[in-house]
Every structure is written in C-alpha cells, then in structure tokens.
Amino acid sequence: MTTAPLHQTAAPYPGDAPYPGDVPAERRPGFLRAPFAAATYREVGFVLTGLPIAIAAFVVAVALFCTGLGLLVTALGLPVLALLLVQARGFGALERHRARVLLGTPVAAPAPVVPKRPGFWGTVTARLADGAGWRAVLHQVLMFPWAVLSFAVTVTFLVTGWVVALYPLYHWVFARYTDWPGYRVYDFTTDAGRHHEFYVTSPAQIAGVCALGIVLVLLTPQLVRGLTAVNRLAARGLLGGR
C-alpha cells in the first residue's frame, strides 16, 4: 500500500506557497466606474468559476466522509477520512489562490502536517488531528449553497441590467420581426373577459426602461462585492493559517 498521498506536505496548488510582492487589495472603484472596472469583473469571474469548483468540492467531501464513516467498523475508515483531509487542503489551497488573484485577498496557508510518529499509521493519525484540514472540509460543505446562490444572483442581475439598459438599441426589433409594437410587459384576459396589455412603445417608456437598466448595472457591482465579502471572510476564517 502506498503512502505518498498522505505524506504529501508540499503545496498541491500555488495558493499554498507564499506570494512574493503581495500587495493589499486594490482600491475599490467608484460607484459610477464600478460597472466598467476590471476589479468588478474579476469578482464576477470568481463567482462564476466558483460554482463548478464548489460542486466538485462538495461531492468529493461528502463522498469521502460518508465512505469513511461507513468503513469505521474496520481499519479502512481511518485512511479514507485522512484522505478527506488531504483533498480538503488541496481545495483550500485552490480557493486561497482564487481569493488572492480574483478578489485581491491574500490568505496565509496553514502550517503543513508533520507526523509525530513514523510510518503509514503515524501519517494517518497526524492527518486526522489536522484542525486546518477539518476547517477546510467545513468550508467545502458550507460554501456550496452560497456558491449556488451567488452564481444565480450574479448572473441574473448582471445579464438583466445590461439587457434592460441597452433596450433602446434593439427596441426596433419587436416592431420589425414580431407583431408587437414594442416589448410586451404583459398581455392577459381576465375571467370577466377584459383584456389587459402593456407594451413599451413611447420614447418616455423606452427612456424609463433604459434608466431602470442603468440602475441595475450600477447596483450589480455593489451586490457582487457583498456576495464575495462572504467568500473573503470564509477564506480567512476557515482556510487561513492560525
């Protein structure tokens, strides 16, 4: 039986290594400049790439944890739980790397695991006593639903804001290619037979739709900033060295 994975203490990702020249997070862009700032779209990139990573991390953590618990009646359960902590440190290193590159938030890596006894079981017991590893597992589990929520909210506001703000540019499409005079907000008939419909057609209505979109565009960076603030806190609290 090989012991290489459990003995590994080197950084599996660049996030475990110190970054030369680390600098504080860049200055937050102003309210009007934020929708066009690179920092905003790095945070958006963090949220969008975070969902598939969170799904993978959650699935691996739950699978290994359940398998390890199920095998605790035999000695095989302990190495599986030790492997759970190894992969948690790996995902934690990846998350620290993403936090630094995309959020401008450096997080110091925890100290490596040093077995106090030689041999395979010495390594296993050292891993099982690894507090940083268990905190990383907790991060994998807790941040999964947050990643789903952040992804859904970010995509909804980002796409809706720009689509609505740019409505004057494609308003003509509805009259030319459909039987609508403009964008149809609603069109229904009540049980009493009364028909209700509303289309965006007048210049004032088009300007109002555009203004609403601009408001959403301006608010989206602030919303994304708030969502990623939770990721910053989680990375510092659960993935950092103590």
JSON list of C-alpha atoms in Angstrom, two decimals:
[
{"chain": "A", "resi": 1, "resn": "MET", "atom": "CA", "xyz": [0.00, 0.00, 0.00]},
{"chain": "A", "resi": 2, "resn": "THR", "atom": "CA", "xyz": [1.45, 3.37, -1.00]},
{"chain": "A", "resi": 3, "resn": "THR", "atom": "CA", "xyz": [1.62, 6.21, 1.50]},
{"chain": "A", "resi": 4, "resn": "ALA", "atom": "CA", "xyz": [2.63, 9.00, -0.87]},
{"chain": "A", "resi": 5, "resn": "PRO", "atom": "CA", "xyz": [-0.70, 10.90, -0.89]},
{"chain": "A", "resi": 6, "resn": "LEU", "atom": "CA", "xyz": [-0.90, 11.03, 2.89]},
{"chain": "A", "resi": 7, "resn": "HIS", "atom": "CA", "xyz": [2.72, 12.09, 3.35]},
{"chain": "A", "resi": 8, "resn": "GLN", "atom": "CA", "xyz": [2.44, 14.93, 0.91]},
{"chain": "A", "resi": 9, "resn": "THR", "atom": "CA", "xyz": [3.10, 18.26, 2.58]},
{"chain": "A", "resi": 10, "resn": "ALA", "atom": "CA", "xyz": [4.12, 20.28, -0.46]},
{"chain": "A", "resi": 11, "resn": "ALA", "atom": "CA", "xyz": [1.62, 22.70, -1.92]},
{"chain": "A", "resi": 12, "resn": "PRO", "atom": "CA", "xyz": [-0.63, 20.99, -4.50]},
{"chain": "A", "resi": 13, "resn": "TYR", "atom": "CA", "xyz": [-1.64, 24.42, -5.80]},
{"chain": "A", "resi": 14, "resn": "PRO", "atom": "CA", "xyz": [0.18, 27.76, -5.93]},
{"chain": "A", "resi": 15, "resn": "GLY", "atom": "CA", "xyz": [-2.13, 29.03, -3.21]},
{"chain": "A", "resi": 16, "resn": "ASP", "atom": "CA", "xyz": [-0.15, 27.18, -0.54]},
{"chain": "A", "resi": 17, "resn": "ALA", "atom": "CA", "xyz": [3.10, 28.94, -1.41]},
{"chain": "A", "resi": 18, "resn": "PRO", "atom": "CA", "xyz": [3.97, 32.47, -0.31]},
{"chain": "A", "resi": 19, "resn": "TYR", "atom": "CA", "xyz": [3.47, 35.09, -2.96]},
{"chain": "A", "resi": 20, "resn": "PRO", "atom": "CA", "xyz": [6.42, 37.43, -3.42]},
{"chain": "A", "resi": 21, "resn": "GLY", "atom": "CA", "xyz": [5.35, 41.01, -3.60]},
{"chain": "A", "resi": 22, "resn": "ASP", "atom": "CA", "xyz": [1.85, 40.52, -2.26]},
{"chain": "A", "resi": 23, "resn": "VAL", "atom": "CA", "xyz": [0.07, 43.84, -2.00]},
{"chain": "A", "resi": 24, "resn": "PRO", "atom": "CA", "xyz": [-3.15, 44.88, -0.27]},
{"chain": "A", "resi": 25, "resn": "ALA", "atom": "CA", "xyz": [-6.39, 44.57, -2.21]},
{"chain": "A", "resi": 26, "resn": "GLU", "atom": "CA", "xyz": [-6.69, 47.27, -4.84]},
{"chain": "A", "resi": 27, "resn": "ARG", "atom": "CA", "xyz": [-8.66, 50.40, -4.20]},
{"chain": "A", "resi": 28, "resn": "ARG", "atom": "CA", "xyz": [-12.36, 49.84, -4.62]},
{"chain": "A", "resi": 29, "resn": "PRO", "atom": "CA", "xyz": [-13.61, 51.53, -7.82]},
{"chain": "A", "resi": 30, "resn": "GLY", "atom": "CA", "xyz": [-16.11, 54.35, -7.50]},
{"chain": "A", "resi": 31, "resn": "PHE", "atom": "CA", "xyz": [-19.85, 53.80, -7.79]},
{"chain": "A", "resi": 32, "resn": "LEU", "atom": "CA", "xyz": [-20.10, 55.11, -11.36]},
{"chain": "A", "resi": 33, "resn": "ARG", "atom": "CA", "xyz": [-16.88, 53.47, -12.54]},
{"chain": "A", "resi": 34, "resn": "ALA", "atom": "CA", "xyz": [-17.50, 50.06, -10.94]},
{"chain": "A", "resi": 35, "resn": "PRO", "atom": "CA", "xyz": [-19.60, 48.59, -13.82]},
{"chain": "A", "resi": 36, "resn": "PHE", "atom": "CA", "xyz": [-16.63, 49.08, -16.13]},
{"chain": "A", "resi": 37, "resn": "ALA", "atom": "CA", "xyz": [-13.77, 48.33, -13.71]},
{"chain": "A", "resi": 38, "resn": "ALA", "atom": "CA", "xyz": [-11.57, 45.27, -14.11]},
{"chain": "A", "resi": 39, "resn": "ALA", "atom": "CA", "xyz": [-11.85, 44.57, -10.38]},
{"chain": "A", "resi": 40, "resn": "THR", "atom": "CA", "xyz": [-15.62, 44.11, -10.74]},
{"chain": "A", "resi": 41, "resn": "TYR", "atom": "CA", "xyz": [-15.27, 41.52, -13.46]},
{"chain": "A", "resi": 42, "resn": "ARG", "atom": "CA", "xyz": [-12.58, 39.68, -11.55]},
{"chain": "A", "resi": 43, "resn": "GLU", "atom": "CA", "xyz": [-15.10, 39.35, -8.72]},
{"chain": "A", "resi": 44, "resn": "VAL", "atom": "CA", "xyz": [-17.73, 38.23, -11.23]},
{"chain": "A", "resi": 45, "resn": "GLY", "atom": "CA", "xyz": [-15.21, 35.71, -12.56]},
{"chain": "A", "resi": 46, "resn": "PHE", "atom": "CA", "xyz": [-14.64, 34.47, -9.02]},
{"chain": "A", "resi": 47, "resn": "VAL", "atom": "CA", "xyz": [-18.36, 33.84, -8.58]},
{"chain": "A", "resi": 48, "resn": "LEU", "atom": "CA", "xyz": [-18.86, 32.19, -11.98]},
{"chain": "A", "resi": 49, "resn": "THR", "atom": "CA", "xyz": [-15.88, 29.86, -11.69]},
{"chain": "A", "resi": 50, "resn": "GLY", "atom": "CA", "xyz": [-16.69, 29.18, -8.05]},
{"chain": "A", "resi": 51, "resn": "LEU", "atom": "CA", "xyz": [-19.84, 27.19, -8.79]},
{"chain": "A", "resi": 52, "resn": "PRO", "atom": "CA", "xyz": [-18.26, 24.21, -10.62]},
{"chain": "A", "resi": 53, "resn": "ILE", "atom": "CA", "xyz": [-15.40, 24.16, -8.09]},
{"chain": "A", "resi": 54, "resn": "ALA", "atom": "CA", "xyz": [-17.86, 24.23, -5.18]},
{"chain": "A", "resi": 55, "resn": "ILE", "atom": "CA", "xyz": [-19.90, 21.40, -6.71]},
{"chain": "A", "resi": 56, "resn": "ALA", "atom": "CA", "xyz": [-16.80, 19.24, -7.15]},
{"chain": "A", "resi": 57, "resn": "ALA", "atom": "CA", "xyz": [-15.51, 20.04, -3.65]},
{"chain": "A", "resi": 58, "resn": "PHE", "atom": "CA", "xyz": [-18.87, 19.31, -2.03]},
{"chain": "A", "resi": 59, "resn": "VAL", "atom": "CA", "xyz": [-19.33, 16.00, -3.87]},
{"chain": "A", "resi": 60, "resn": "VAL", "atom": "CA", "xyz": [-15.82, 14.80, -3.04]},
{"chain": "A", "resi": 61, "resn": "ALA", "atom": "CA", "xyz": [-16.09, 15.84, 0.61]},
{"chain": "A", "resi": 62, "resn": "VAL", "atom": "CA", "xyz": [-19.47, 14.19, 1.17]},
{"chain": "A", "resi": 63, "resn": "ALA", "atom": "CA", "xyz": [-18.45, 11.02, -0.67]},
{"chain": "A", "resi": 64, "resn": "LEU", "atom": "CA", "xyz": [-15.23, 10.57, 1.29]},
{"chain": "A", "resi": 65, "resn": "PHE", "atom": "CA", "xyz": [-16.83, 11.49, 4.62]},
{"chain": "A", "resi": 66, "resn": "CYS", "atom": "CA", "xyz": [-19.71, 9.05, 4.19]},
{"chain": "A", "resi": 67, "resn": "THR", "atom": "CA", "xyz": [-17.39, 6.32, 2.94]},
{"chain": "A", "resi": 68, "resn": "GLY", "atom": "CA", "xyz": [-15.00, 6.87, 5.83]},
{"chain": "A", "resi": 69, "resn": "LEU", "atom": "CA", "xyz": [-17.79, 6.73, 8.40]},
{"chain": "A", "resi": 70, "resn": "GLY", "atom": "CA", "xyz": [-19.20, 3.61, 6.81]},
{"chain": "A", "resi": 71, "resn": "LEU", "atom": "CA", "xyz": [-15.81, 1.89, 6.99]},
{"chain": "A", "resi": 72, "resn": "LEU", "atom": "CA", "xyz": [-15.04, 2.88, 10.57]},
{"chain": "A", "resi": 73, "resn": "VAL", "atom": "CA", "xyz": [-16.11, -0.57, 11.68]},
{"chain": "A", "resi": 74, "resn": "THR", "atom": "CA", "xyz": [-12.86, -1.65, 10.02]},
{"chain": "A", "resi": 75, "resn": "ALA", "atom": "CA", "xyz": [-9.44, -0.03, 9.99]},
{"chain": "A", "resi": 76, "resn": "LEU", "atom": "CA", "xyz": [-10.03, 1.15, 6.41]},
{"chain": "A", "resi": 77, "resn": "GLY", "atom": "CA", "xyz": [-12.22, 4.02, 7.56]},
{"chain": "A", "resi": 78, "resn": "LEU", "atom": "CA", "xyz": [-9.34, 5.96, 9.09]},
{"chain": "A", "resi": 79, "resn": "PRO", "atom": "CA", "xyz": [-7.24, 6.23, 5.91]},
{"chain": "A", "resi": 80, "resn": "VAL", "atom": "CA", "xyz": [-10.32, 7.31, 3.97]},
{"chain": "A", "resi": 81, "resn": "LEU", "atom": "CA", "xyz": [-11.00, 10.09, 6.48]},
{"chain": "A", "resi": 82, "resn": "ALA", "atom": "CA", "xyz": [-7.35, 11.05, 6.30]},
{"chain": "A", "resi": 83, "resn": "LEU", "atom": "CA", "xyz": [-7.70, 11.26, 2.53]},
{"chain": "A", "resi": 84, "resn": "LEU", "atom": "CA", "xyz": [-10.73, 13.50, 3.08]},
{"chain": "A", "resi": 85, "resn": "LEU", "atom": "CA", "xyz": [-8.48, 15.97, 4.90]},
{"chain": "A", "resi": 86, "resn": "VAL", "atom": "CA", "xyz": [-5.78, 15.75, 2.24]},
{"chain": "A", "resi": 87, "resn": "GLN", "atom": "CA", "xyz": [-8.19, 16.70, -0.54]},
{"chain": "A", "resi": 88, "resn": "ALA", "atom": "CA", "xyz": [-9.72, 19.42, 1.65]},
{"chain": "A", "resi": 89, "resn": "ARG", "atom": "CA", "xyz": [-6.31, 21.05, 1.98]},
{"chain": "A", "resi": 90, "resn": "GLY", "atom": "CA", "xyz": [-5.93, 20.82, -1.79]},
{"chain": "A", "resi": 91, "resn": "PHE", "atom": "CA", "xyz": [-9.26, 22.52, -2.47]},
{"chain": "A", "resi": 92, "resn": "GLY", "atom": "CA", "xyz": [-8.43, 25.03, 0.25]},
{"chain": "A", "resi": 93, "resn": "ALA", "atom": "CA", "xyz": [-5.17, 25.90, -1.49]},
{"chain": "A", "resi": 94, "resn": "LEU", "atom": "CA", "xyz": [-7.04, 26.40, -4.75]},
{"chain": "A", "resi": 95, "resn": "GLU", "atom": "CA", "xyz": [-9.57, 28.66, -3.03]},
{"chain": "A", "resi": 96, "resn": "ARG", "atom": "CA", "xyz": [-6.83, 30.76, -1.42]},
{"chain": "A", "resi": 97, "resn": "HIS", "atom": "CA", "xyz": [-5.23, 31.14, -4.83]},
{"chain": "A", "resi": 98, "resn": "ARG", "atom": "CA", "xyz": [-8.53, 32.27, -6.35]},
{"chain": "A", "resi": 99, "resn": "ALA", "atom": "CA", "xyz": [-9.14, 34.69, -3.48]},
{"chain": "A", "resi": 100, "resn": "ARG", "atom": "CA", "xyz": [-5.76, 36.30, -3.99]},
{"chain": "A", "resi": 101, "resn": "VAL", "atom": "CA", "xyz": [-5.88, 36.51, -7.80]},
{"chain": "A", "resi": 102, "resn": "LEU", "atom": "CA", "xyz": [-9.55, 37.41, -8.31]},
{"chain": "A", "resi": 103, "resn": "LEU", "atom": "CA", "xyz": [-10.51, 39.12, -5.04]},
{"chain": "A", "resi": 104, "resn": "GLY", "atom": "CA", "xyz": [-7.18, 40.70, -4.13]},
{"chain": "A", "resi": 105, "resn": "THR", "atom": "CA", "xyz": [-7.33, 38.95, -0.75]},
{"chain": "A", "resi": 106, "resn": "PRO", "atom": "CA", "xyz": [-4.15, 37.13, 0.25]},
{"chain": "A", "resi": 107, "resn": "VAL", "atom": "CA", "xyz": [-4.74, 34.39, 2.82]},
{"chain": "A", "resi": 108, "resn": "ALA", "atom": "CA", "xyz": [-1.78, 32.74, 4.53]},
{"chain": "A", "resi": 109, "resn": "ALA", "atom": "CA", "xyz": [-1.63, 28.96, 4.17]},
{"chain": "A", "resi": 110, "resn": "PRO", "atom": "CA", "xyz": [-1.80, 26.86, 7.36]},
{"chain": "A", "resi": 111, "resn": "ALA", "atom": "CA", "xyz": [1.28, 25.02, 8.54]},
{"chain": "A", "resi": 112, "resn": "PRO", "atom": "CA", "xyz": [1.89, 21.64, 6.88]},
{"chain": "A", "resi": 113, "resn": "VAL", "atom": "CA", "xyz": [1.02, 18.43, 8.67]},
{"chain": "A", "resi": 114, "resn": "VAL", "atom": "CA", "xyz": [4.07, 16.88, 10.37]},
{"chain": "A", "resi": 115, "resn": "PRO", "atom": "CA", "xyz": [3.57, 13.30, 11.62]},
{"chain": "A", "resi": 116, "resn": "LYS", "atom": "CA", "xyz": [4.84, 12.72, 15.16]},
{"chain": "A", "resi": 117, "resn": "ARG", "atom": "CA", "xyz": [5.29, 9.01, 14.55]},
{"chain": "A", "resi": 118, "resn": "PRO", "atom": "CA", "xyz": [6.90, 7.31, 11.54]},
{"chain": "A", "resi": 119, "resn": "GLY", "atom": "CA", "xyz": [5.04, 5.01, 9.22]},
{"chain": "A", "resi": 120, "resn": "PHE", "atom": "CA", "xyz": [1.72, 4.90, 7.49]},
{"chain": "A", "resi": 121, "resn": "TRP", "atom": "CA", "xyz": [-0.47, 4.96, 10.61]},
{"chain": "A", "resi": 122, "resn": "GLY", "atom": "CA", "xyz": [1.56, 7.79, 12.07]},
{"chain": "A", "resi": 123, "resn": "THR", "atom": "CA", "xyz": [0.71, 9.81, 8.98]},
{"chain": "A", "resi": 124, "resn": "VAL", "atom": "CA", "xyz": [-2.95, 8.81, 9.17]},
{"chain": "A", "resi": 125, "resn": "THR", "atom": "CA", "xyz": [-3.31, 9.84, 12.80]},
{"chain": "A", "resi": 126, "resn": "ALA", "atom": "CA", "xyz": [-1.49, 13.13, 12.13]},
{"chain": "A", "resi": 127, "resn": "ARG", "atom": "CA", "xyz": [-3.92, 13.87, 9.32]},
{"chain": "A", "resi": 128, "resn": "LEU", "atom": "CA", "xyz": [-6.93, 13.04, 11.47]},
{"chain": "A", "resi": 129, "resn": "ALA", "atom": "CA", "xyz": [-5.69, 15.51, 14.09]},
{"chain": "A", "resi": 130, "resn": "ASP", "atom": "CA", "xyz": [-5.26, 18.25, 11.48]},
{"chain": "A", "resi": 131, "resn": "GLY", "atom": "CA", "xyz": [-7.51, 21.13, 12.56]},
{"chain": "A", "resi": 132, "resn": "ALA", "atom": "CA", "xyz": [-6.80, 23.11, 9.38]},
{"chain": "A", "resi": 133, "resn": "GLY", "atom": "CA", "xyz": [-7.92, 20.13, 7.32]},
{"chain": "A", "resi": 134, "resn": "TRP", "atom": "CA", "xyz": [-11.22, 19.83, 9.18]},
{"chain": "A", "resi": 135, "resn": "ARG", "atom": "CA", "xyz": [-11.83, 23.57, 8.79]},
{"chain": "A", "resi": 136, "resn": "ALA", "atom": "CA", "xyz": [-11.22, 23.15, 5.06]},
{"chain": "A", "resi": 137, "resn": "VAL", "atom": "CA", "xyz": [-13.81, 20.34, 4.96]},
{"chain": "A", "resi": 138, "resn": "LEU", "atom": "CA", "xyz": [-16.26, 22.65, 6.72]},
{"chain": "A", "resi": 139, "resn": "HIS", "atom": "CA", "xyz": [-15.52, 25.29, 4.10]},
{"chain": "A", "resi": 140, "resn": "GLN", "atom": "CA", "xyz": [-16.32, 22.81, 1.32]},
{"chain": "A", "resi": 141, "resn": "VAL", "atom": "CA", "xyz": [-19.68, 21.98, 2.85]},
{"chain": "A", "resi": 142, "resn": "LEU", "atom": "CA", "xyz": [-20.80, 25.44, 3.98]},
{"chain": "A", "resi": 143, "resn": "MET", "atom": "CA", "xyz": [-19.77, 27.34, 0.85]},
{"chain": "A", "resi": 144, "resn": "PHE", "atom": "CA", "xyz": [-21.55, 25.03, -1.59]},
{"chain": "A", "resi": 145, "resn": "PRO", "atom": "CA", "xyz": [-25.05, 26.53, -1.13]},
{"chain": "A", "resi": 146, "resn": "TRP", "atom": "CA", "xyz": [-23.51, 30.01, -1.01]},
{"chain": "A", "resi": 147, "resn": "ALA", "atom": "CA", "xyz": [-21.79, 29.37, -4.36]},
{"chain": "A", "resi": 148, "resn": "VAL", "atom": "CA", "xyz": [-25.12, 28.33, -5.90]},
{"chain": "A", "resi": 149, "resn": "LEU", "atom": "CA", "xyz": [-26.88, 31.43, -4.54]},
{"chain": "A", "resi": 150, "resn": "SER", "atom": "CA", "xyz": [-24.05, 33.77, -5.56]},
{"chain": "A", "resi": 151, "resn": "PHE", "atom": "CA", "xyz": [-23.95, 32.35, -9.08]},
{"chain": "A", "resi": 152, "resn": "ALA", "atom": "CA", "xyz": [-27.72, 32.67, -9.59]},
{"chain": "A", "resi": 153, "resn": "VAL", "atom": "CA", "xyz": [-27.94, 36.20, -8.20]},
{"chain": "A", "resi": 154, "resn": "THR", "atom": "CA", "xyz": [-24.87, 37.46, -10.04]},
{"chain": "A", "resi": 155, "resn": "VAL", "atom": "CA", "xyz": [-25.89, 36.09, -13.44]},
{"chain": "A", "resi": 156, "resn": "THR", "atom": "CA", "xyz": [-29.47, 37.35, -13.02]},
{"chain": "A", "resi": 157, "resn": "PHE", "atom": "CA", "xyz": [-28.52, 40.90, -12.10]},
{"chain": "A", "resi": 158, "resn": "LEU", "atom": "CA", "xyz": [-25.59, 41.16, -14.50]},
{"chain": "A", "resi": 159, "resn": "VAL", "atom": "CA", "xyz": [-27.49, 39.96, -17.56]},
{"chain": "A", "resi": 160, "resn": "THR", "atom": "CA", "xyz": [-30.77, 41.69, -16.70]},
{"chain": "A", "resi": 161, "resn": "GLY", "atom": "CA", "xyz": [-29.08, 45.02, -16.01]},
{"chain": "A", "resi": 162, "resn": "TRP", "atom": "CA", "xyz": [-27.24, 45.22, -19.32]},
{"chain": "A", "resi": 163, "resn": "VAL", "atom": "CA", "xyz": [-30.12, 43.80, -21.37]},
{"chain": "A", "resi": 164, "resn": "VAL", "atom": "CA", "xyz": [-32.56, 46.34, -19.94]},
{"chain": "A", "resi": 165, "resn": "ALA", "atom": "CA", "xyz": [-30.09, 49.26, -20.10]},
{"chain": "A", "resi": 166, "resn": "LEU", "atom": "CA", "xyz": [-29.40, 48.60, -23.80]},
{"chain": "A", "resi": 167, "resn": "TYR", "atom": "CA", "xyz": [-33.09, 48.24, -24.69]},
{"chain": "A", "resi": 168, "resn": "PRO", "atom": "CA", "xyz": [-33.17, 51.44, -26.82]},
{"chain": "A", "resi": 169, "resn": "LEU", "atom": "CA", "xyz": [-30.64, 49.84, -29.17]},
{"chain": "A", "resi": 170, "resn": "TYR", "atom": "CA", "xyz": [-32.85, 46.88, -30.06]},
{"chain": "A", "resi": 171, "resn": "HIS", "atom": "CA", "xyz": [-36.35, 48.30, -29.48]},
{"chain": "A", "resi": 172, "resn": "TRP", "atom": "CA", "xyz": [-36.92, 48.33, -33.26]},
{"chain": "A", "resi": 173, "resn": "VAL", "atom": "CA", "xyz": [-36.57, 44.53, -33.45]},
{"chain": "A", "resi": 174, "resn": "PHE", "atom": "CA", "xyz": [-40.01, 43.89, -31.96]},
{"chain": "A", "resi": 175, "resn": "ALA", "atom": "CA", "xyz": [-41.95, 46.01, -34.45]},
{"chain": "A", "resi": 176, "resn": "ARG", "atom": "CA", "xyz": [-39.98, 44.69, -37.40]},
{"chain": "A", "resi": 177, "resn": "TYR", "atom": "CA", "xyz": [-39.83, 40.99, -36.68]},
{"chain": "A", "resi": 178, "resn": "THR", "atom": "CA", "xyz": [-42.86, 40.37, -34.44]},
{"chain": "A", "resi": 179, "resn": "ASP", "atom": "CA", "xyz": [-46.42, 41.56, -34.20]},
{"chain": "A", "resi": 180, "resn": "TRP", "atom": "CA", "xyz": [-45.60, 43.52, -31.04]},
{"chain": "A", "resi": 181, "resn": "PRO", "atom": "CA", "xyz": [-45.24, 47.31, -31.28]},
{"chain": "A", "resi": 182, "resn": "GLY", "atom": "CA", "xyz": [-42.58, 47.09, -28.59]},
{"chain": "A", "resi": 183, "resn": "TYR", "atom": "CA", "xyz": [-41.51, 44.88, -25.73]},
{"chain": "A", "resi": 184, "resn": "ARG", "atom": "CA", "xyz": [-44.57, 43.23, -24.20]},
{"chain": "A", "resi": 185, "resn": "VAL", "atom": "CA", "xyz": [-44.63, 43.62, -20.43]},
{"chain": "A", "resi": 186, "resn": "TYR", "atom": "CA", "xyz": [-47.92, 41.74, -20.01]},
{"chain": "A", "resi": 187, "resn": "ASP", "atom": "CA", "xyz": [-50.86, 40.56, -22.09]},
{"chain": "A", "resi": 188, "resn": "PHE", "atom": "CA", "xyz": [-53.72, 38.66, -20.48]},
{"chain": "A", "resi": 189, "resn": "THR", "atom": "CA", "xyz": [-57.50, 38.38, -20.33]},
{"chain": "A", "resi": 190, "resn": "THR", "atom": "CA", "xyz": [-59.37, 38.19, -17.06]},
{"chain": "A", "resi": 191, "resn": "ASP", "atom": "CA", "xyz": [-62.19, 35.75, -16.28]},
{"chain": "A", "resi": 192, "resn": "ALA", "atom": "CA", "xyz": [-64.61, 38.62, -16.87]},
{"chain": "A", "resi": 193, "resn": "GLY", "atom": "CA", "xyz": [-63.40, 38.92, -20.44]},
{"chain": "A", "resi": 194, "resn": "ARG", "atom": "CA", "xyz": [-61.44, 42.14, -20.01]},
{"chain": "A", "resi": 195, "resn": "HIS", "atom": "CA", "xyz": [-58.21, 42.25, -21.96]},
{"chain": "A", "resi": 196, "resn": "HIS", "atom": "CA", "xyz": [-55.12, 43.89, -20.46]},
{"chain": "A", "resi": 197, "resn": "GLU", "atom": "CA", "xyz": [-51.88, 44.52, -22.27]},
{"chain": "A", "resi": 198, "resn": "PHE", "atom": "CA", "xyz": [-48.90, 46.82, -21.98]},
{"chain": "A", "resi": 199, "resn": "TYR", "atom": "CA", "xyz": [-46.12, 47.40, -24.48]},
{"chain": "A", "resi": 200, "resn": "VAL", "atom": "CA", "xyz": [-43.08, 49.63, -24.17]},
{"chain": "A", "resi": 201, "resn": "THR", "atom": "CA", "xyz": [-43.50, 51.93, -27.15]},
{"chain": "A", "resi": 202, "resn": "SER", "atom": "CA", "xyz": [-43.28, 55.64, -26.34]},
{"chain": "A", "resi": 203, "resn": "PRO", "atom": "CA", "xyz": [-39.97, 57.49, -26.02]},
{"chain": "A", "resi": 204, "resn": "ALA", "atom": "CA", "xyz": [-40.71, 58.14, -22.34]},
{"chain": "A", "resi": 205, "resn": "GLN", "atom": "CA", "xyz": [-41.33, 54.44, -21.68]},
{"chain": "A", "resi": 206, "resn": "ILE", "atom": "CA", "xyz": [-38.18, 53.45, -23.55]},
{"chain": "A", "resi": 207, "resn": "ALA", "atom": "CA", "xyz": [-36.18, 56.00, -21.55]},
{"chain": "A", "resi": 208, "resn": "GLY", "atom": "CA", "xyz": [-37.69, 54.68, -18.33]},
{"chain": "A", "resi": 209, "resn": "VAL", "atom": "CA", "xyz": [-36.72, 51.10, -19.17]},
{"chain": "A", "resi": 210, "resn": "CYS", "atom": "CA", "xyz": [-33.21, 52.26, -20.01]},
{"chain": "A", "resi": 211, "resn": "ALA", "atom": "CA", "xyz": [-32.98, 54.19, -16.73]},
{"chain": "A", "resi": 212, "resn": "LEU", "atom": "CA", "xyz": [-34.07, 51.11, -14.78]},
{"chain": "A", "resi": 213, "resn": "GLY", "atom": "CA", "xyz": [-31.40, 49.07, -16.53]},
{"chain": "A", "resi": 214, "resn": "ILE", "atom": "CA", "xyz": [-28.74, 51.66, -15.72]},
{"chain": "A", "resi": 215, "resn": "VAL", "atom": "CA", "xyz": [-29.72, 51.49, -12.04]},
{"chain": "A", "resi": 216, "resn": "LEU", "atom": "CA", "xyz": [-29.35, 47.71, -12.11]},
{"chain": "A", "resi": 217, "resn": "VAL", "atom": "CA", "xyz": [-25.99, 47.99, -13.87]},
{"chain": "A", "resi": 218, "resn": "LEU", "atom": "CA", "xyz": [-24.74, 50.40, -11.19]},
{"chain": "A", "resi": 219, "resn": "LEU", "atom": "CA", "xyz": [-26.03, 48.26, -8.33]},
{"chain": "A", "resi": 220, "resn": "THR", "atom": "CA", "xyz": [-24.71, 44.93, -9.63]},
{"chain": "A", "resi": 221, "resn": "PRO", "atom": "CA", "xyz": [-21.04, 45.56, -8.71]},
{"chain": "A", "resi": 222, "resn": "GLN", "atom": "CA", "xyz": [-22.08, 46.50, -5.17]},
{"chain": "A", "resi": 223, "resn": "LEU", "atom": "CA", "xyz": [-24.16, 43.34, -4.93]},
{"chain": "A", "resi": 224, "resn": "VAL", "atom": "CA", "xyz": [-21.32, 41.16, -6.21]},
{"chain": "A", "resi": 225, "resn": "ARG", "atom": "CA", "xyz": [-18.94, 42.89, -3.81]},
{"chain": "A", "resi": 226, "resn": "GLY", "atom": "CA", "xyz": [-21.27, 42.00, -0.94]},
{"chain": "A", "resi": 227, "resn": "LEU", "atom": "CA", "xyz": [-21.56, 38.39, -2.07]},
{"chain": "A", "resi": 228, "resn": "THR", "atom": "CA", "xyz": [-17.80, 37.94, -2.39]},
{"chain": "A", "resi": 229, "resn": "ALA", "atom": "CA", "xyz": [-17.27, 39.57, 1.01]},
{"chain": "A", "resi": 230, "resn": "VAL", "atom": "CA", "xyz": [-18.67, 36.36, 2.50]},
{"chain": "A", "resi": 231, "resn": "ASN", "atom": "CA", "xyz": [-16.11, 34.37, 0.50]},
{"chain": "A", "resi": 232, "resn": "ARG", "atom": "CA", "xyz": [-13.34, 36.62, 1.80]},
{"chain": "A", "resi": 233, "resn": "LEU", "atom": "CA", "xyz": [-14.44, 36.06, 5.39]},
{"chain": "A", "resi": 234, "resn": "ALA", "atom": "CA", "xyz": [-14.80, 32.31, 4.87]},
{"chain": "A", "resi": 235, "resn": "ALA", "atom": "CA", "xyz": [-11.36, 32.02, 3.28]},
{"chain": "A", "resi": 236, "resn": "ARG", "atom": "CA", "xyz": [-9.71, 33.97, 6.10]},
{"chain": "A", "resi": 237, "resn": "GLY", "atom": "CA", "xyz": [-11.62, 32.18, 8.85]},
{"chain": "A", "resi": 238, "resn": "LEU", "atom": "CA", "xyz": [-11.58, 28.59, 7.56]},
{"chain": "A", "resi": 239, "resn": "LEU", "atom": "CA", "xyz": [-8.68, 28.32, 5.14]},
{"chain": "A", "resi": 240, "resn": "GLY", "atom": "CA", "xyz": [-6.02, 30.57, 6.64]},
{"chain": "A", "resi": 241, "resn": "GLY", "atom": "CA", "xyz": [-3.19, 29.70, 8.98]},
{"chain": "A", "resi": 242, "resn": "ARG", "atom": "CA", "xyz": [-3.63, 30.20, 12.72]}
]
